[in-house]
PDB file of C-alpha atoms and ligand atoms in Angstrom:
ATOM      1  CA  UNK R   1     135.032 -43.583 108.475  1.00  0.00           C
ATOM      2  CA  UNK R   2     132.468 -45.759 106.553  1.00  0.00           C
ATOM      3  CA  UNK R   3     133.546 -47.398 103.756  1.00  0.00           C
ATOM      4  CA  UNK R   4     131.296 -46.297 100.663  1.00  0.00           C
ATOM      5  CA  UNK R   5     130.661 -48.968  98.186  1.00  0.00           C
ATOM      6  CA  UNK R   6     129.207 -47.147  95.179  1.00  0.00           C
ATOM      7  CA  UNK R   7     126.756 -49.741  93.151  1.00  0.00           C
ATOM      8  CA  UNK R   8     126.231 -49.223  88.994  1.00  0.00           C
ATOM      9  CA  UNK R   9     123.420 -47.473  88.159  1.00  0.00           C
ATOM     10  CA  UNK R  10     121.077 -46.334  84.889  1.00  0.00           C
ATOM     11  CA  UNK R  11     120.371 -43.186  84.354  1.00  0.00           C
ATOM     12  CA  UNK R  12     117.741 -41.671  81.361  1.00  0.00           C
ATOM     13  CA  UNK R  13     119.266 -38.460  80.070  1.00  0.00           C
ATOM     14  CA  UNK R  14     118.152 -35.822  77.526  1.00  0.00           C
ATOM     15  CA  UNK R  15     120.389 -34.084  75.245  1.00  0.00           C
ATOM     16  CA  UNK R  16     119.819 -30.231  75.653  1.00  0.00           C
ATOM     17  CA  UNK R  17     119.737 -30.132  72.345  1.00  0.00           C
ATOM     18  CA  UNK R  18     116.843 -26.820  72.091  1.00  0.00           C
ATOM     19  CA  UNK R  19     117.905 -25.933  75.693  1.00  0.00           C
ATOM     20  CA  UNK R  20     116.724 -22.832  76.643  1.00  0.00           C
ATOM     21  CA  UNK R  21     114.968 -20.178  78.597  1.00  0.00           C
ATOM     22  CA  UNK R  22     111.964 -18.893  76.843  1.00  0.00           C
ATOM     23  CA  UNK R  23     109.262 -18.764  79.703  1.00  0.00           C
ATOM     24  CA  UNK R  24     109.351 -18.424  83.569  1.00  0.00           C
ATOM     25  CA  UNK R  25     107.500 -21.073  85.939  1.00  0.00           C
ATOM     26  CA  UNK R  26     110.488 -20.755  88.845  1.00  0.00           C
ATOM     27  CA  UNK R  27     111.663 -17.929  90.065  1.00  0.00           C
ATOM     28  CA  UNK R  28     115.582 -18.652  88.711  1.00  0.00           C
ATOM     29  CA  UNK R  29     114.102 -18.361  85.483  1.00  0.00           C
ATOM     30  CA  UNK R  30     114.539 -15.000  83.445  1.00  0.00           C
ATOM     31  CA  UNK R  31     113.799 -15.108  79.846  1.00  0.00           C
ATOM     32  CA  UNK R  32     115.795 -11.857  79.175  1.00  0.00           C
ATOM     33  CA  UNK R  33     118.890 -13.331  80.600  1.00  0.00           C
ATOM     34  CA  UNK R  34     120.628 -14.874  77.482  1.00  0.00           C
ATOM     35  CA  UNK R  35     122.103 -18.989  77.846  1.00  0.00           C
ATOM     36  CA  UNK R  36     124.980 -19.735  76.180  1.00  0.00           C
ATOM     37  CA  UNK R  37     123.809 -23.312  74.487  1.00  0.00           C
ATOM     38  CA  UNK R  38     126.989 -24.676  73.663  1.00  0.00           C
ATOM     39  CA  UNK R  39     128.160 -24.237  77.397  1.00  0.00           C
ATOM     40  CA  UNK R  40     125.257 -25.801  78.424  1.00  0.00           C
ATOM     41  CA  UNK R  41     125.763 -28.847  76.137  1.00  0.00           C
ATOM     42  CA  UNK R  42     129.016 -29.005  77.063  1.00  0.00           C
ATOM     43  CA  UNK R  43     128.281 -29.316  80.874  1.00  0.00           C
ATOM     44  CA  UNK R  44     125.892 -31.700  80.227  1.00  0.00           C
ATOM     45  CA  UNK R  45     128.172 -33.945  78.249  1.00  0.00           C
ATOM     46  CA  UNK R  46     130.490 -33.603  81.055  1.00  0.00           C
ATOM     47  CA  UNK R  47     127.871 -34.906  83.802  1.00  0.00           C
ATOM     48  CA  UNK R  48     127.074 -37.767  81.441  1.00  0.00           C
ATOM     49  CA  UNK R  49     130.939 -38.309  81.482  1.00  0.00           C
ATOM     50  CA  UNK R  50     131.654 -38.067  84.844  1.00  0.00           C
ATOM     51  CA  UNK R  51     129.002 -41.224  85.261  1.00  0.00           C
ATOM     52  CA  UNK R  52     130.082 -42.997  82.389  1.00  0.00           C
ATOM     53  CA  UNK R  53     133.781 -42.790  84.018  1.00  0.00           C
ATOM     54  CA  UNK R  54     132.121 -44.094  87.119  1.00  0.00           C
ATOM     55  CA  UNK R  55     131.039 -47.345  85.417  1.00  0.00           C
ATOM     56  CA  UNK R  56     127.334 -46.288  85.237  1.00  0.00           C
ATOM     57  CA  UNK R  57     125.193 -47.144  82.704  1.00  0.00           C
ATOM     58  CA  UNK R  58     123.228 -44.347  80.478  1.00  0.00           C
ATOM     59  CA  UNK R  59     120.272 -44.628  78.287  1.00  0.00           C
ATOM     60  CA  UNK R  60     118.799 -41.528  75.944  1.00  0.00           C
ATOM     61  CA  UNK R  61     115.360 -39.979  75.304  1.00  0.00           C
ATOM     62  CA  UNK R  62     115.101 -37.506  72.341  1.00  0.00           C
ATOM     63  CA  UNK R  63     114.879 -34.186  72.919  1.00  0.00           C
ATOM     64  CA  UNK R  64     112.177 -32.460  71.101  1.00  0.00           C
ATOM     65  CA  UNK R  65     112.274 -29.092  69.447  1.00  0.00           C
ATOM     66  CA  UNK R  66     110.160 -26.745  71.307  1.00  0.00           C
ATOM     67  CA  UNK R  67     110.142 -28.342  74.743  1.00  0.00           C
ATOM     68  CA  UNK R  68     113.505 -25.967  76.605  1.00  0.00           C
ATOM     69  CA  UNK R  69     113.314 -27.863  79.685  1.00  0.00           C
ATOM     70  CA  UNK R  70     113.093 -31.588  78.337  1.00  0.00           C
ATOM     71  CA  UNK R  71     116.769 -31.386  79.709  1.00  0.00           C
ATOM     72  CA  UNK R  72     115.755 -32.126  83.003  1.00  0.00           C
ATOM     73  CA  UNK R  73     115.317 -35.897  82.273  1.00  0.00           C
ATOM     74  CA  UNK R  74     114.207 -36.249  86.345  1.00  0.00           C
ATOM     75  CA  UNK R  75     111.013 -34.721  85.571  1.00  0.00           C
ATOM     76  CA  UNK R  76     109.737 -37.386  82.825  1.00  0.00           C
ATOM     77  CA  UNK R  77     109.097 -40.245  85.709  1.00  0.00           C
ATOM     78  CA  UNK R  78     109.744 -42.304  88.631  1.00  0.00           C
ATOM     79  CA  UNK R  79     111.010 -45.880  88.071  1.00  0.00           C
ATOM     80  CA  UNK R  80     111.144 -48.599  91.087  1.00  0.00           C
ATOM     81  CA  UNK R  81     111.654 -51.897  90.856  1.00  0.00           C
ATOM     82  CA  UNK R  82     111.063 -51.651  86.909  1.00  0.00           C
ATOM     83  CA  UNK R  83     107.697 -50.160  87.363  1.00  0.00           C
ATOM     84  CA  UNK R  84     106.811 -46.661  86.136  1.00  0.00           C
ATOM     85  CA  UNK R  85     104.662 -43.795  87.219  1.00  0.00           C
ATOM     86  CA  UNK R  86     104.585 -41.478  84.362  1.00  0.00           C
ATOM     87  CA  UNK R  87     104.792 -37.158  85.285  1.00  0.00           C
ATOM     88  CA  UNK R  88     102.412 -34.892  84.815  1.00  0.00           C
ATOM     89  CA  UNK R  89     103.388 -31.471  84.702  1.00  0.00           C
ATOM     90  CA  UNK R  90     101.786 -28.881  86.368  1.00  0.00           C
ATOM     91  CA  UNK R  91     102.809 -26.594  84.000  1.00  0.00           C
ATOM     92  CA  UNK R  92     101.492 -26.374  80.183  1.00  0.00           C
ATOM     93  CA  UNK R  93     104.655 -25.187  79.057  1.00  0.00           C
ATOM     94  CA  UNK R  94     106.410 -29.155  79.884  1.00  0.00           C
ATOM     95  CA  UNK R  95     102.772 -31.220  79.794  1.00  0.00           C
ATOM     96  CA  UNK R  96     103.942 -32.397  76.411  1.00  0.00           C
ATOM     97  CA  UNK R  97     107.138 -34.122  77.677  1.00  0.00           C
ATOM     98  CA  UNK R  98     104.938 -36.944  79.723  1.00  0.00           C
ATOM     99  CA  UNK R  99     103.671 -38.609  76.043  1.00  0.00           C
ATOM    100  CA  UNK R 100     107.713 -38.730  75.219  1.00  0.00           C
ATOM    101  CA  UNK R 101     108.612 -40.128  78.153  1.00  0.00           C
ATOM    102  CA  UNK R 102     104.658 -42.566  77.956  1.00  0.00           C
ATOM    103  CA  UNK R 103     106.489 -43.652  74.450  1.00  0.00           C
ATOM    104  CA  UNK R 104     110.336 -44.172  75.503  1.00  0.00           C
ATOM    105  CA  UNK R 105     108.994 -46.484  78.183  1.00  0.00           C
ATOM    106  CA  UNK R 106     106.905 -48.700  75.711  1.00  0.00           C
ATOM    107  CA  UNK R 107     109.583 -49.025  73.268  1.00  0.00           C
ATOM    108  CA  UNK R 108     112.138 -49.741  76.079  1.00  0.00           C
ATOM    109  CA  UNK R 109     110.197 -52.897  77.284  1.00  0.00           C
ATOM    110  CA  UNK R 110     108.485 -51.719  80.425  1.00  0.00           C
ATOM    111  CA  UNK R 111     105.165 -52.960  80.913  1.00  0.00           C
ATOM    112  CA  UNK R 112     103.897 -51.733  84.118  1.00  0.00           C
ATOM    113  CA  UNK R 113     103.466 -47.942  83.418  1.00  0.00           C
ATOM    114  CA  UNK R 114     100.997 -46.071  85.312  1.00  0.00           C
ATOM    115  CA  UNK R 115      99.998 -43.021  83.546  1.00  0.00           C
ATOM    116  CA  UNK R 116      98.960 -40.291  86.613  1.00  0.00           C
ATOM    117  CA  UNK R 117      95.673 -38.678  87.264  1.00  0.00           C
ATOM    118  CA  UNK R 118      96.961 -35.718  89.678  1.00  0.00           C
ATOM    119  CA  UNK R 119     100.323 -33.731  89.110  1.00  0.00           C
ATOM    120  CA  UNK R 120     103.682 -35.484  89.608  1.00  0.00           C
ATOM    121  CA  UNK R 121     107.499 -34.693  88.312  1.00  0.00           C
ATOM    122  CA  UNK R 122     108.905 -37.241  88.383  1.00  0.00           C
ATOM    123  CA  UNK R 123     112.345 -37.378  90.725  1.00  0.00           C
ATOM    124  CA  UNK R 124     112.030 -33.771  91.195  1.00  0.00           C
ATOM    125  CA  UNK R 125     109.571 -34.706  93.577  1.00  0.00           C
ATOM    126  CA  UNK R 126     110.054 -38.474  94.165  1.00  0.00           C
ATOM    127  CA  UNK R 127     112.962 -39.385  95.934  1.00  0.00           C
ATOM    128  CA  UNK R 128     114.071 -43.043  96.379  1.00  0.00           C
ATOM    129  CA  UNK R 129     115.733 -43.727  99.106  1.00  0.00           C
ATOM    130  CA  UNK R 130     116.314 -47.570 100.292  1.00  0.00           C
ATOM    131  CA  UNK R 131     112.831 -49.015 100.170  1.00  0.00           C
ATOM    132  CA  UNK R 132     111.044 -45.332 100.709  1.00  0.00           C
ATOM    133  CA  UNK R 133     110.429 -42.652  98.736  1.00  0.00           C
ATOM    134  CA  UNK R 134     110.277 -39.022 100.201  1.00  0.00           C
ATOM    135  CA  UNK R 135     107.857 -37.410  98.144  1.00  0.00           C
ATOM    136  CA  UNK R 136     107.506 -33.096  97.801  1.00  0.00           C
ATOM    137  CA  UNK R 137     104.437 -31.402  97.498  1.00  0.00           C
ATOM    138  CA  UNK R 138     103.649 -27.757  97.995  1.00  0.00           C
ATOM    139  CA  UNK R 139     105.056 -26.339  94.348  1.00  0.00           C
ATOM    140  CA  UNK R 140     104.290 -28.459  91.660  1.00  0.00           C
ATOM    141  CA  UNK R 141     103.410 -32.033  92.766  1.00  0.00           C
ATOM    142  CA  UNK R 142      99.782 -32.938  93.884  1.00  0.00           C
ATOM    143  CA  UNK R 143     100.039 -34.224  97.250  1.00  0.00           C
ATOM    144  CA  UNK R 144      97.825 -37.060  96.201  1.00  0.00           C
ATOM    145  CA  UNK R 145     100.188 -37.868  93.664  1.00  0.00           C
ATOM    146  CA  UNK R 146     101.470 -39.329  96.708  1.00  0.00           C
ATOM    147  CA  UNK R 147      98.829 -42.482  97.344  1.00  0.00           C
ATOM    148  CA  UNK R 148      99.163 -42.752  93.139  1.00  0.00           C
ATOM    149  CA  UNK R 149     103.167 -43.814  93.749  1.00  0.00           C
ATOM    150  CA  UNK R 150     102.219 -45.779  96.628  1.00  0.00           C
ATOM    151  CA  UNK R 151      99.395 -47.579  95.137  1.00  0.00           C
ATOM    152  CA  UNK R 152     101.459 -48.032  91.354  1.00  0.00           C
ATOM    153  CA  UNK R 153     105.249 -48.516  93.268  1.00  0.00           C
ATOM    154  CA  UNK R 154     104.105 -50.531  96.275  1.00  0.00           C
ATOM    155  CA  UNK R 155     106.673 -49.001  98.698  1.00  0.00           C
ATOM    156  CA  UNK R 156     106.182 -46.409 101.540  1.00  0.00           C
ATOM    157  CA  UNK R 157     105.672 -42.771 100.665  1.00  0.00           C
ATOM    158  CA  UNK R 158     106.475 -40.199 103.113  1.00  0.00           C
ATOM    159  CA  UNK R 159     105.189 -37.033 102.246  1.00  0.00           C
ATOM    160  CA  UNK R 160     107.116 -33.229 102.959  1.00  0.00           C
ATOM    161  CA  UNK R 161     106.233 -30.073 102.393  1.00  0.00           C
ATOM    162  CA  UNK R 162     107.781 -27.661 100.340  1.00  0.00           C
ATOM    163  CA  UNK R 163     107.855 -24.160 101.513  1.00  0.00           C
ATOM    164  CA  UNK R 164     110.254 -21.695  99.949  1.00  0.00           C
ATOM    165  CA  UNK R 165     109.658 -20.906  95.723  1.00  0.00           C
ATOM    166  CA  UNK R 166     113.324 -21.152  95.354  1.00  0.00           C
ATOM    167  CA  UNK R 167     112.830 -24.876  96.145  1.00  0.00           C
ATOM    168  CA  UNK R 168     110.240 -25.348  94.088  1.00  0.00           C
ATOM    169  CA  UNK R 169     111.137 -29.444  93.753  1.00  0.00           C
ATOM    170  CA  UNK R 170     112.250 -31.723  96.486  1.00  0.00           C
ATOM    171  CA  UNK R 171     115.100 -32.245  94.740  1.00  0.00           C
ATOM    172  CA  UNK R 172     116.598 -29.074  95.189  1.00  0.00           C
ATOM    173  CA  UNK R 173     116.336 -29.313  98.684  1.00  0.00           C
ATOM    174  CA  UNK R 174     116.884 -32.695  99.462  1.00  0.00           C
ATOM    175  CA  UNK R 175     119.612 -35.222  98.081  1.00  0.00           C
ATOM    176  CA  UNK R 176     119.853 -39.138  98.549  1.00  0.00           C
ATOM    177  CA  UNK R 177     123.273 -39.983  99.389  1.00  0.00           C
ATOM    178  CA  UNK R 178     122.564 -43.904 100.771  1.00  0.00           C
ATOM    179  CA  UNK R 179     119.686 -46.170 101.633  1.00  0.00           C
ATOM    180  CA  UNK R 180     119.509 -44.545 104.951  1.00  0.00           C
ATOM    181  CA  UNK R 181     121.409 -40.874 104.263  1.00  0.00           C
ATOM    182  CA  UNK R 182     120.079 -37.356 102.915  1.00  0.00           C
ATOM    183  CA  UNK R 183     121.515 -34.107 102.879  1.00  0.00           C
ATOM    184  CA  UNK R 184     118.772 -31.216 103.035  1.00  0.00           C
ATOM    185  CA  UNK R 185     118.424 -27.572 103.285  1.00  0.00           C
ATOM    186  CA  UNK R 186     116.074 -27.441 106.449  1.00  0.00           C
ATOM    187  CA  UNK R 187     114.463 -24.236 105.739  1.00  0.00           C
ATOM    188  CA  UNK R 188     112.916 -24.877 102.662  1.00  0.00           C
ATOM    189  CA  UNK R 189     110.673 -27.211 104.651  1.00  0.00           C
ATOM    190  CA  UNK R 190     106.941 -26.864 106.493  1.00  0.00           C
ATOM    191  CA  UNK R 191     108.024 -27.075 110.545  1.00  0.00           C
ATOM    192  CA  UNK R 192     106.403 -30.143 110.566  1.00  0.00           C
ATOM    193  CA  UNK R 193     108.435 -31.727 107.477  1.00  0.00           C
ATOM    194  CA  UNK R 194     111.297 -30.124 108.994  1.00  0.00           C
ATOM    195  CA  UNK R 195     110.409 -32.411 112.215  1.00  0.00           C
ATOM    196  CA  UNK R 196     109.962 -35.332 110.558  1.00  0.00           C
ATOM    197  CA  UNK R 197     113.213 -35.179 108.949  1.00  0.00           C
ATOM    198  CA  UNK R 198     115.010 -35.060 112.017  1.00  0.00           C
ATOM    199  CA  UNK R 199     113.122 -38.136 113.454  1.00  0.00           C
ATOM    200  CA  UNK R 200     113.812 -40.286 110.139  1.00  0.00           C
ATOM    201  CA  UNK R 201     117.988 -39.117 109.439  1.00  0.00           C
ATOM    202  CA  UNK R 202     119.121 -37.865 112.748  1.00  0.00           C
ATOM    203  CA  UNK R 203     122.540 -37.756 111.325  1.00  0.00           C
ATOM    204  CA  UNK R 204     122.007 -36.087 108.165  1.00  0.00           C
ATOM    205  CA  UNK R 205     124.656 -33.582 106.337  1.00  0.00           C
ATOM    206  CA  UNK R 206     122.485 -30.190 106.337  1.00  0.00           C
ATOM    207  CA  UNK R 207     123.651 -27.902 103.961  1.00  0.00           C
ATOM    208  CA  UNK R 208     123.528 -24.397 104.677  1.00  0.00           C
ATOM    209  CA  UNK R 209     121.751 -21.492 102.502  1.00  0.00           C
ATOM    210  CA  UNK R 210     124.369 -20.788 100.615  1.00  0.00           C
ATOM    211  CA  UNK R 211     125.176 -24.082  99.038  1.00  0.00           C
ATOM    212  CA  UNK R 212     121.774 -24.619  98.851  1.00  0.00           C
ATOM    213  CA  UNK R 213     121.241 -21.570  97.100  1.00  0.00           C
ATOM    214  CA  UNK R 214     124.036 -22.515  94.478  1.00  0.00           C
ATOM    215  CA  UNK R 215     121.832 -25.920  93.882  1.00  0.00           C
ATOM    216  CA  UNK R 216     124.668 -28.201  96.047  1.00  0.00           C
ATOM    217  CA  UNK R 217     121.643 -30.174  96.845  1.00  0.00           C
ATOM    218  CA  UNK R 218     121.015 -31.238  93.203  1.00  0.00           C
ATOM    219  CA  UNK R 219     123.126 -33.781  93.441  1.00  0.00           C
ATOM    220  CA  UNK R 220     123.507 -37.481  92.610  1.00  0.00           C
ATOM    221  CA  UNK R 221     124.971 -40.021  94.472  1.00  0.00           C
ATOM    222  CA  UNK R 222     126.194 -43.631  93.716  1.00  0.00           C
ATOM    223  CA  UNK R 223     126.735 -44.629  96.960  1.00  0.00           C
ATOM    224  CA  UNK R 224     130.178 -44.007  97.655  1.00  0.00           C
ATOM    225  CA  UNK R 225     130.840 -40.190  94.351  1.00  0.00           C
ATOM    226  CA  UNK R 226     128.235 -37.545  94.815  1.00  0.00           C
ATOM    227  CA  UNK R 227     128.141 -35.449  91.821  1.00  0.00           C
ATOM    228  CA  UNK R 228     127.072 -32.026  92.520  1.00  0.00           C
ATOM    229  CA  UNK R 229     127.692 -28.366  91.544  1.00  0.00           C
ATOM    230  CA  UNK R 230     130.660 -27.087  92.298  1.00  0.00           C
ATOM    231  CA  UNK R 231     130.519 -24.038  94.037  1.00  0.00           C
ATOM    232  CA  UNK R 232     128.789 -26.024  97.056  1.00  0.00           C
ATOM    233  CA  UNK R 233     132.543 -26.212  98.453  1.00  0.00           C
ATOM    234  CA  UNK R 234     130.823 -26.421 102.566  1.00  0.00           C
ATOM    235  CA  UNK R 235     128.965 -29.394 101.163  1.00  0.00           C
ATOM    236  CA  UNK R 236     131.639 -31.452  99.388  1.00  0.00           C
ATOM    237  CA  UNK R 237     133.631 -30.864 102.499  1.00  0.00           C
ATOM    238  CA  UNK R 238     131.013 -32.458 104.716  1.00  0.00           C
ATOM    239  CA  UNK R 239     130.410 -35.303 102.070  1.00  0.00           C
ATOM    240  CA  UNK R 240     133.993 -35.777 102.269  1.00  0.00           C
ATOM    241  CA  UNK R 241     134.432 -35.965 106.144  1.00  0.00           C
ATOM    242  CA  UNK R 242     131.633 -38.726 105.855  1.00  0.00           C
ATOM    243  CA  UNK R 243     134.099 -41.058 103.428  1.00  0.00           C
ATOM    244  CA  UNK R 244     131.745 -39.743 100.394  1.00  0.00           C
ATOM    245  CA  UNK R 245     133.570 -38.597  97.546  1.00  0.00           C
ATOM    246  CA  UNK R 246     132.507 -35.329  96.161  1.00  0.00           C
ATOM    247  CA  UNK R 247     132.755 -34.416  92.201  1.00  0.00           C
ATOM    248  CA  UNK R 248     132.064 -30.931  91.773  1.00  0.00           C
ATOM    249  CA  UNK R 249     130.856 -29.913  87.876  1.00  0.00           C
ATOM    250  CA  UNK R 250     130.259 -26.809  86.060  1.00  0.00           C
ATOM    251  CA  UNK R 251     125.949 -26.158  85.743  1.00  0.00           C
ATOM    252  CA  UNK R 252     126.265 -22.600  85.319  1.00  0.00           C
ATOM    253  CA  UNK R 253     123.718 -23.002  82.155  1.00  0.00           C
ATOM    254  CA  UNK R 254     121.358 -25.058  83.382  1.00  0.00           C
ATOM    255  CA  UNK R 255     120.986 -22.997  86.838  1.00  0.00           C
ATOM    256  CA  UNK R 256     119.312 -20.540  84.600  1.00  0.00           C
ATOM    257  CA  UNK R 257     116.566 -22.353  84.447  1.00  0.00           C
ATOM    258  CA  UNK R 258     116.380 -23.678  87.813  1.00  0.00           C
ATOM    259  CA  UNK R 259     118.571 -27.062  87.608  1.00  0.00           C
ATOM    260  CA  UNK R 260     121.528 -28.980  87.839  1.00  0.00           C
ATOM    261  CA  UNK R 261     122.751 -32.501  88.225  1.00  0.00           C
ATOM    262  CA  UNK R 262     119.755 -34.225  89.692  1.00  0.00           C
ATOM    263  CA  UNK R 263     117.814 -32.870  87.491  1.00  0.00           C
ATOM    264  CA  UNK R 264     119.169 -33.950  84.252  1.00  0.00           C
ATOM    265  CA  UNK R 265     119.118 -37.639  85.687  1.00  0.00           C
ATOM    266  CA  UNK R 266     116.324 -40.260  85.804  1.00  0.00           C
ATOM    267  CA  UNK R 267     117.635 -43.573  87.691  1.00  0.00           C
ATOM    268  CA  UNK R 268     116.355 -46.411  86.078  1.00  0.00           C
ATOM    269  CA  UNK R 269     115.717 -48.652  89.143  1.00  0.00           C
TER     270      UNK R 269
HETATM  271  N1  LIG I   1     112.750 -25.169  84.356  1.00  0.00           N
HETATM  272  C1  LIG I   1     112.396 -26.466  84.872  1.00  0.00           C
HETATM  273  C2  LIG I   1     111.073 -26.375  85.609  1.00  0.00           C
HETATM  274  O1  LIG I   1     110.837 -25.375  86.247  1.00  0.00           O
HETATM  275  C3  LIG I   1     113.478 -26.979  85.771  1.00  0.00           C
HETATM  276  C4  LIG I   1     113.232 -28.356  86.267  1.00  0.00           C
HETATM  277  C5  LIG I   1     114.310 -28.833  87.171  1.00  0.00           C
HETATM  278  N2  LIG I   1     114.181 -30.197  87.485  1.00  0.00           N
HETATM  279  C6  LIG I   1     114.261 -30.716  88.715  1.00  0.00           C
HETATM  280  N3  LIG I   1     114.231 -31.999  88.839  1.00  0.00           N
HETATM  281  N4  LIG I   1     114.300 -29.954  89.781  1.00  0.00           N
HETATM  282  O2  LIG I   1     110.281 -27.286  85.559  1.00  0.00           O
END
């Protein structure tokens, strides 16, 4: 069994202060279905926890009235190496997020900030992984948002297709465990992303459709804890066979509008 050596990490979170559902641009969203907000706060404070118990470190953008989603801090940008590319959403309903997230940056001391041309979302698309980032397209990122992080970040991009609504963001098919692990849903890829997974992580955890379905991909990983939903019981098994250890939370809130842990995270590389 490998031993997992977590290291400390920053993560950007966003109170869900005016959490909500109010619109629909995934299909888990359903404006008629009432969110309990407290509950949701309450989870969220208990993800922020759960790091904060881990030893990581966690800095705060405001939420602002009016934006529902601004919970799903992953969204705002994508941070390597202290240099930012800025999102921008594809919807009209978030594109007012990027400026908070343009601002936070500025007043937080970063000074290479690339503000996008073409669609991005941040780490819902853009997934770090050692010196690589897997990048989604096929939903809401512009596939030549691609050669923008590769150009502004200066590391590889490899680029997958997204094929299934359900997974409208890579990162709710796709979670970075190590510098050189992933666990992924394989069917809510193209064949040929599908392929090229299998040539890059030959020994990845796949998750099947249920925990998938349940968001068990959504998850965020220190190195050594992976925090993910809890209901994903196959996948913290199989985490936990590889010497991971799995901490299952509560997102029953947040699922409503299509997220969970990963999403409500921005690592601050
Ligand atoms: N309702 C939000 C949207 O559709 C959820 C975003 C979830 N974030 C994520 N990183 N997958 O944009």
């Amino acid at each position: 069994m490998p031993n997992r050596t977590p290291r400390p990490r920053r993560y950007l979170m966003c109170r869900p202060t005016h959490f909500d559902v109010t619109y629909s641009i995934n299909p888990w969203m359903h404006p008629d279905k009432p969110v309990d907000p407290a509950l949701a706060i309450a989870q969220w404070e208990r993800i922020r926890d759960v790091y904060t118990g881990l030893g990581h470190e966690i800095a705060y953008i405001d939420p602002l009235p009016g934006y529902p989603d601004m919970v799903f801090a992953a969204n705002g940008a994508t941070v390597v190496d202290g240099r930012v590319l800025l999102a921008k959403f594809r919807h009209v309903q978030r594109a007012g997020e990027a400026e908070a997230y343009d601002a936070w940056f500025a007043a937080n001391g970063y000074r290479a900030v690339h503000r996008p041309a073409l669609v991005n979302e941040g780490e819902g698309d853009f997934l770090t992984i050692g010196r690589r980032i897997l990048a989604g397209t096929g939903f809401r990122s512009d596939p030549g948002a691609h050669d923008e992080a590769r150009e502004h970040l200066g590391i590889e991009v490899v680029g997958l297709t997204l094929v299934d609504p359900r997974f409208y963001h890579l990162d709710t098919a796709l979670a970075v465990l190590s510098d050189e692990e992933i666990m992924y849903f394989p069917e809510a890829f193209s064949a040929s992303s599908r392929a090229l997974l299998e040539r890059l992580y030959p020994g990845a955890i796949v998750a099947g459709e249920e925990d998938a379905l349940v968001f068990g991909l959504n998850a965020v990983s220190d190195g050594r804890h992976v925090v993910l939903p809890e209901p994903a019981t196959a996948l913290a098994a199989a985490l936990a066979a590889r010497g991971f250890e799995p901490i299952g939370v509560d997102v029953s809130e947040l699922l409503k509008a299509g997220g969970a842990v990963k999403c409500c995270t921005l690592e601050l590389r």
